[in-house]
Amino acid sequence: MAETIFSKIIRREIPADIVFEDEQCLAFRDINPQAPTHILVIPKENLEGLQAAEPRHEQLLGHLLLIAAQLAQQEGITATGYRCAINAGAEGGQTVYHLHLHLLGGRQLDWPPG
Ligand code: DGP
């Protein structure tokens, strides 16, 4: 699959406000935040999206969620609440085709989303 801008962020070729990194993933603040906390958690592996996930990604997907919960603690939004969202494909609102989990919080979030 083709690389996206997120591969360049992983390689530090373009700047990002990185808040967490380990061997499997990177987390950085969204460039166009939709809430006071808006962090993207991405795998370092070049995976197009949830729609391309395979059984071998099971551990990685769980890891991304646990890191999001850890970052929510770090951001101080666990008690008030937050949302984790993965947009998959065009009608899901995906614009960057490298899997990413949005961690949103710090304000009342509407439901259903638009
Ligand atoms: P999605 O619509 O789910 O594919 O979300 C892509 C998100 O990525 C969107 O909220 C904006 C963010 N984004 C796109 N380009 C960049 C970038 O270069 N840096 C950062 N920090 N975020 C980006």
PDB file of N, CA and C in Angstrom, residues 6 25-30 38-43 49-50 60-69 71-72 82-87 94 96 98-104:
ATOM      1  N   PHE A   6       1.361  10.009   7.597  1.00  0.00           N
ATOM      2  CA  PHE A   6       1.634   9.455   8.924  1.00  0.00           C
ATOM      3  C   PHE A   6       2.953   8.663   8.942  1.00  0.00           C
ATOM      4  N   CYS A  25       3.544   1.529  18.348  1.00  0.00           N
ATOM      5  CA  CYS A  25       2.658   2.635  17.972  1.00  0.00           C
ATOM      6  C   CYS A  25       3.228   4.005  18.301  1.00  0.00           C
ATOM      7  N   LEU A  26       2.563   5.001  17.753  1.00  0.00           N
ATOM      8  CA  LEU A  26       2.914   6.402  17.982  1.00  0.00           C
ATOM      9  C   LEU A  26       1.606   7.140  18.232  1.00  0.00           C
ATOM     10  N   ALA A  27       1.649   8.128  19.130  1.00  0.00           N
ATOM     11  CA  ALA A  27       0.456   8.946  19.387  1.00  0.00           C
ATOM     12  C   ALA A  27       0.860  10.410  19.319  1.00  0.00           C
ATOM     13  N   PHE A  28       0.051  11.195  18.614  1.00  0.00           N
ATOM     14  CA  PHE A  28       0.361  12.622  18.452  1.00  0.00           C
ATOM     15  C   PHE A  28      -0.943  13.404  18.345  1.00  0.00           C
ATOM     16  N   ARG A  29      -0.853  14.706  18.622  1.00  0.00           N
ATOM     17  CA  ARG A  29      -2.058  15.543  18.595  1.00  0.00           C
ATOM     18  C   ARG A  29      -2.488  15.812  17.155  1.00  0.00           C
ATOM     19  N   ASP A  30      -3.824  15.738  16.973  1.00  0.00           N
ATOM     20  CA  ASP A  30      -4.390  15.990  15.651  1.00  0.00           C
ATOM     21  C   ASP A  30      -4.125  17.437  15.246  1.00  0.00           C
ATOM     22  N   HIS A  38      -7.509  15.852  21.448  1.00  0.00           N
ATOM     23  CA  HIS A  38      -7.730  15.116  20.192  1.00  0.00           C
ATOM     24  C   HIS A  38      -6.380  14.548  19.778  1.00  0.00           C
ATOM     25  N   ILE A  39      -6.207  13.282  20.110  1.00  0.00           N
ATOM     26  CA  ILE A  39      -4.944  12.581  19.869  1.00  0.00           C
ATOM     27  C   ILE A  39      -5.200  11.440  18.888  1.00  0.00           C
ATOM     28  N   LEU A  40      -4.253  11.235  17.995  1.00  0.00           N
ATOM     29  CA  LEU A  40      -4.319  10.100  17.075  1.00  0.00           C
ATOM     30  C   LEU A  40      -3.327   9.042  17.543  1.00  0.00           C
ATOM     31  N   VAL A  41      -3.806   7.819  17.658  1.00  0.00           N
ATOM     32  CA  VAL A  41      -2.933   6.692  18.011  1.00  0.00           C
ATOM     33  C   VAL A  41      -2.828   5.821  16.772  1.00  0.00           C
ATOM     34  N   ILE A  42      -1.602   5.634  16.300  1.00  0.00           N
ATOM     35  CA  ILE A  42      -1.410   4.902  15.036  1.00  0.00           C
ATOM     36  C   ILE A  42      -0.399   3.775  15.219  1.00  0.00           C
ATOM     37  N   PRO A  43      -0.578   2.694  14.462  1.00  0.00           N
ATOM     38  CA  PRO A  43       0.450   1.652  14.479  1.00  0.00           C
ATOM     39  C   PRO A  43       1.650   2.111  13.654  1.00  0.00           C
ATOM     40  N   GLY A  49      -6.105   0.647   7.196  1.00  0.00           N
ATOM     41  CA  GLY A  49      -7.251   1.014   8.021  1.00  0.00           C
ATOM     42  C   GLY A  49      -7.820  -0.230   8.657  1.00  0.00           C
ATOM     43  N   LEU A  50      -8.874  -0.053   9.453  1.00  0.00           N
ATOM     44  CA  LEU A  50      -9.487  -1.212  10.107  1.00  0.00           C
ATOM     45  C   LEU A  50     -10.001  -2.198   9.066  1.00  0.00           C
ATOM     46  N   LEU A  60      -2.260  -6.058  18.124  1.00  0.00           N
ATOM     47  CA  LEU A  60      -1.967  -4.647  17.827  1.00  0.00           C
ATOM     48  C   LEU A  60      -3.200  -3.775  18.047  1.00  0.00           C
ATOM     49  N   LEU A  61      -4.352  -4.239  17.596  1.00  0.00           N
ATOM     50  CA  LEU A  61      -5.585  -3.450  17.747  1.00  0.00           C
ATOM     51  C   LEU A  61      -5.932  -3.273  19.221  1.00  0.00           C
ATOM     52  N   GLY A  62      -5.763  -4.321  19.999  1.00  0.00           N
ATOM     53  CA  GLY A  62      -6.005  -4.217  21.440  1.00  0.00           C
ATOM     54  C   GLY A  62      -5.012  -3.254  22.089  1.00  0.00           C
ATOM     55  N   HIS A  63      -3.785  -3.301  21.615  1.00  0.00           N
ATOM     56  CA  HIS A  63      -2.743  -2.423  22.150  1.00  0.00           C
ATOM     57  C   HIS A  63      -3.101  -0.959  21.906  1.00  0.00           C
ATOM     58  N   LEU A  64      -3.561  -0.646  20.716  1.00  0.00           N
ATOM     59  CA  LEU A  64      -3.922   0.746  20.399  1.00  0.00           C
ATOM     60  C   LEU A  64      -5.010   1.249  21.350  1.00  0.00           C
ATOM     61  N   LEU A  65      -5.981   0.402  21.642  1.00  0.00           N
ATOM     62  CA  LEU A  65      -7.060   0.797  22.555  1.00  0.00           C
ATOM     63  C   LEU A  65      -6.542   1.014  23.972  1.00  0.00           C
ATOM     64  N   LEU A  66      -5.673   0.121  24.429  1.00  0.00           N
ATOM     65  CA  LEU A  66      -5.138   0.271  25.788  1.00  0.00           C
ATOM     66  C   LEU A  66      -4.258   1.514  25.908  1.00  0.00           C
ATOM     67  N   ILE A  67      -3.507   1.818  24.854  1.00  0.00           N
ATOM     68  CA  ILE A  67      -2.699   3.050  24.869  1.00  0.00           C
ATOM     69  C   ILE A  67      -3.625   4.265  24.885  1.00  0.00           C
ATOM     70  N   ALA A  68      -4.719   4.209  24.141  1.00  0.00           N
ATOM     71  CA  ALA A  68      -5.677   5.325  24.157  1.00  0.00           C
ATOM     72  C   ALA A  68      -6.216   5.528  25.572  1.00  0.00           C
ATOM     73  N   ALA A  69      -6.548   4.460  26.257  1.00  0.00           N
ATOM     74  CA  ALA A  69      -7.058   4.577  27.631  1.00  0.00           C
ATOM     75  C   ALA A  69      -5.991   5.155  28.560  1.00  0.00           C
ATOM     76  N   LEU A  71      -3.563   7.172  27.614  1.00  0.00           N
ATOM     77  CA  LEU A  71      -3.420   8.596  27.260  1.00  0.00           C
ATOM     78  C   LEU A  71      -4.584   9.416  27.816  1.00  0.00           C
ATOM     79  N   ALA A  72      -5.765   8.821  27.858  1.00  0.00           N
ATOM     80  CA  ALA A  72      -6.920   9.513  28.446  1.00  0.00           C
ATOM     81  C   ALA A  72      -6.637   9.816  29.920  1.00  0.00           C
ATOM     82  N   TYR A  82     -14.676  10.186  27.486  1.00  0.00           N
ATOM     83  CA  TYR A  82     -14.012  10.451  26.200  1.00  0.00           C
ATOM     84  C   TYR A  82     -14.523   9.466  25.173  1.00  0.00           C
ATOM     85  N   ARG A  83     -14.089   9.649  23.939  1.00  0.00           N
ATOM     86  CA  ARG A  83     -14.501   8.745  22.853  1.00  0.00           C
ATOM     87  C   ARG A  83     -13.280   8.296  22.062  1.00  0.00           C
ATOM     88  N   CYS A  84     -13.291   7.022  21.689  1.00  0.00           N
ATOM     89  CA  CYS A  84     -12.308   6.484  20.752  1.00  0.00           C
ATOM     90  C   CYS A  84     -13.048   6.165  19.459  1.00  0.00           C
ATOM     91  N   ALA A  85     -12.544   6.664  18.353  1.00  0.00           N
ATOM     92  CA  ALA A  85     -13.219   6.451  17.068  1.00  0.00           C
ATOM     93  C   ALA A  85     -12.204   6.064  16.012  1.00  0.00           C
ATOM     94  N   ILE A  86     -12.618   5.135  15.161  1.00  0.00           N
ATOM     95  CA  ILE A  86     -11.804   4.757  14.000  1.00  0.00           C
ATOM     96  C   ILE A  86     -12.672   4.935  12.773  1.00  0.00           C
ATOM     97  N   ASN A  87     -12.296   5.842  11.902  1.00  0.00           N
ATOM     98  CA  ASN A  87     -13.011   6.036  10.647  1.00  0.00           C
ATOM     99  C   ASN A  87     -12.446   5.059   9.615  1.00  0.00           C
ATOM    100  N   GLN A  94     -12.932   8.474   6.600  1.00  0.00           N
ATOM    101  CA  GLN A  94     -11.474   8.325   6.619  1.00  0.00           C
ATOM    102  C   GLN A  94     -10.851   9.158   5.505  1.00  0.00           C
ATOM    103  N   VAL A  96      -7.132   9.837   5.818  1.00  0.00           N
ATOM    104  CA  VAL A  96      -5.737   9.380   5.782  1.00  0.00           C
ATOM    105  C   VAL A  96      -5.758   7.856   5.873  1.00  0.00           C
ATOM    106  N   HIS A  98      -3.960   5.375   6.683  1.00  0.00           N
ATOM    107  CA  HIS A  98      -3.050   4.676   7.598  1.00  0.00           C
ATOM    108  C   HIS A  98      -3.876   4.575   8.879  1.00  0.00           C
ATOM    109  N   LEU A  99      -4.141   3.359   9.322  1.00  0.00           N
ATOM    110  CA  LEU A  99      -5.028   3.166  10.482  1.00  0.00           C
ATOM    111  C   LEU A  99      -4.714   4.147  11.606  1.00  0.00           C
ATOM    112  N   HIS A 100      -5.749   4.780  12.142  1.00  0.00           N
ATOM    113  CA  HIS A 100      -5.554   5.664  13.291  1.00  0.00           C
ATOM    114  C   HIS A 100      -6.800   5.667  14.146  1.00  0.00           C
ATOM    115  N   LEU A 101      -6.552   5.733  15.435  1.00  0.00           N
ATOM    116  CA  LEU A 101      -7.632   5.791  16.410  1.00  0.00           C
ATOM    117  C   LEU A 101      -7.673   7.223  16.941  1.00  0.00           C
ATOM    118  N   HIS A 102      -8.839   7.851  16.855  1.00  0.00           N
ATOM    119  CA  HIS A 102      -9.001   9.195  17.406  1.00  0.00           C
ATOM    120  C   HIS A 102      -9.375   9.065  18.888  1.00  0.00           C
ATOM    121  N   LEU A 103      -8.648   9.756  19.751  1.00  0.00           N
ATOM    122  CA  LEU A 103      -9.026   9.889  21.158  1.00  0.00           C
ATOM    123  C   LEU A 103      -9.507  11.326  21.348  1.00  0.00           C
ATOM    124  N   LEU A 104     -10.799  11.451  21.671  1.00  0.00           N
ATOM    125  CA  LEU A 104     -11.433  12.774  21.780  1.00  0.00           C
ATOM    126  C   LEU A 104     -12.013  12.951  23.168  1.00  0.00           C
TER     127      LEU A 104
END
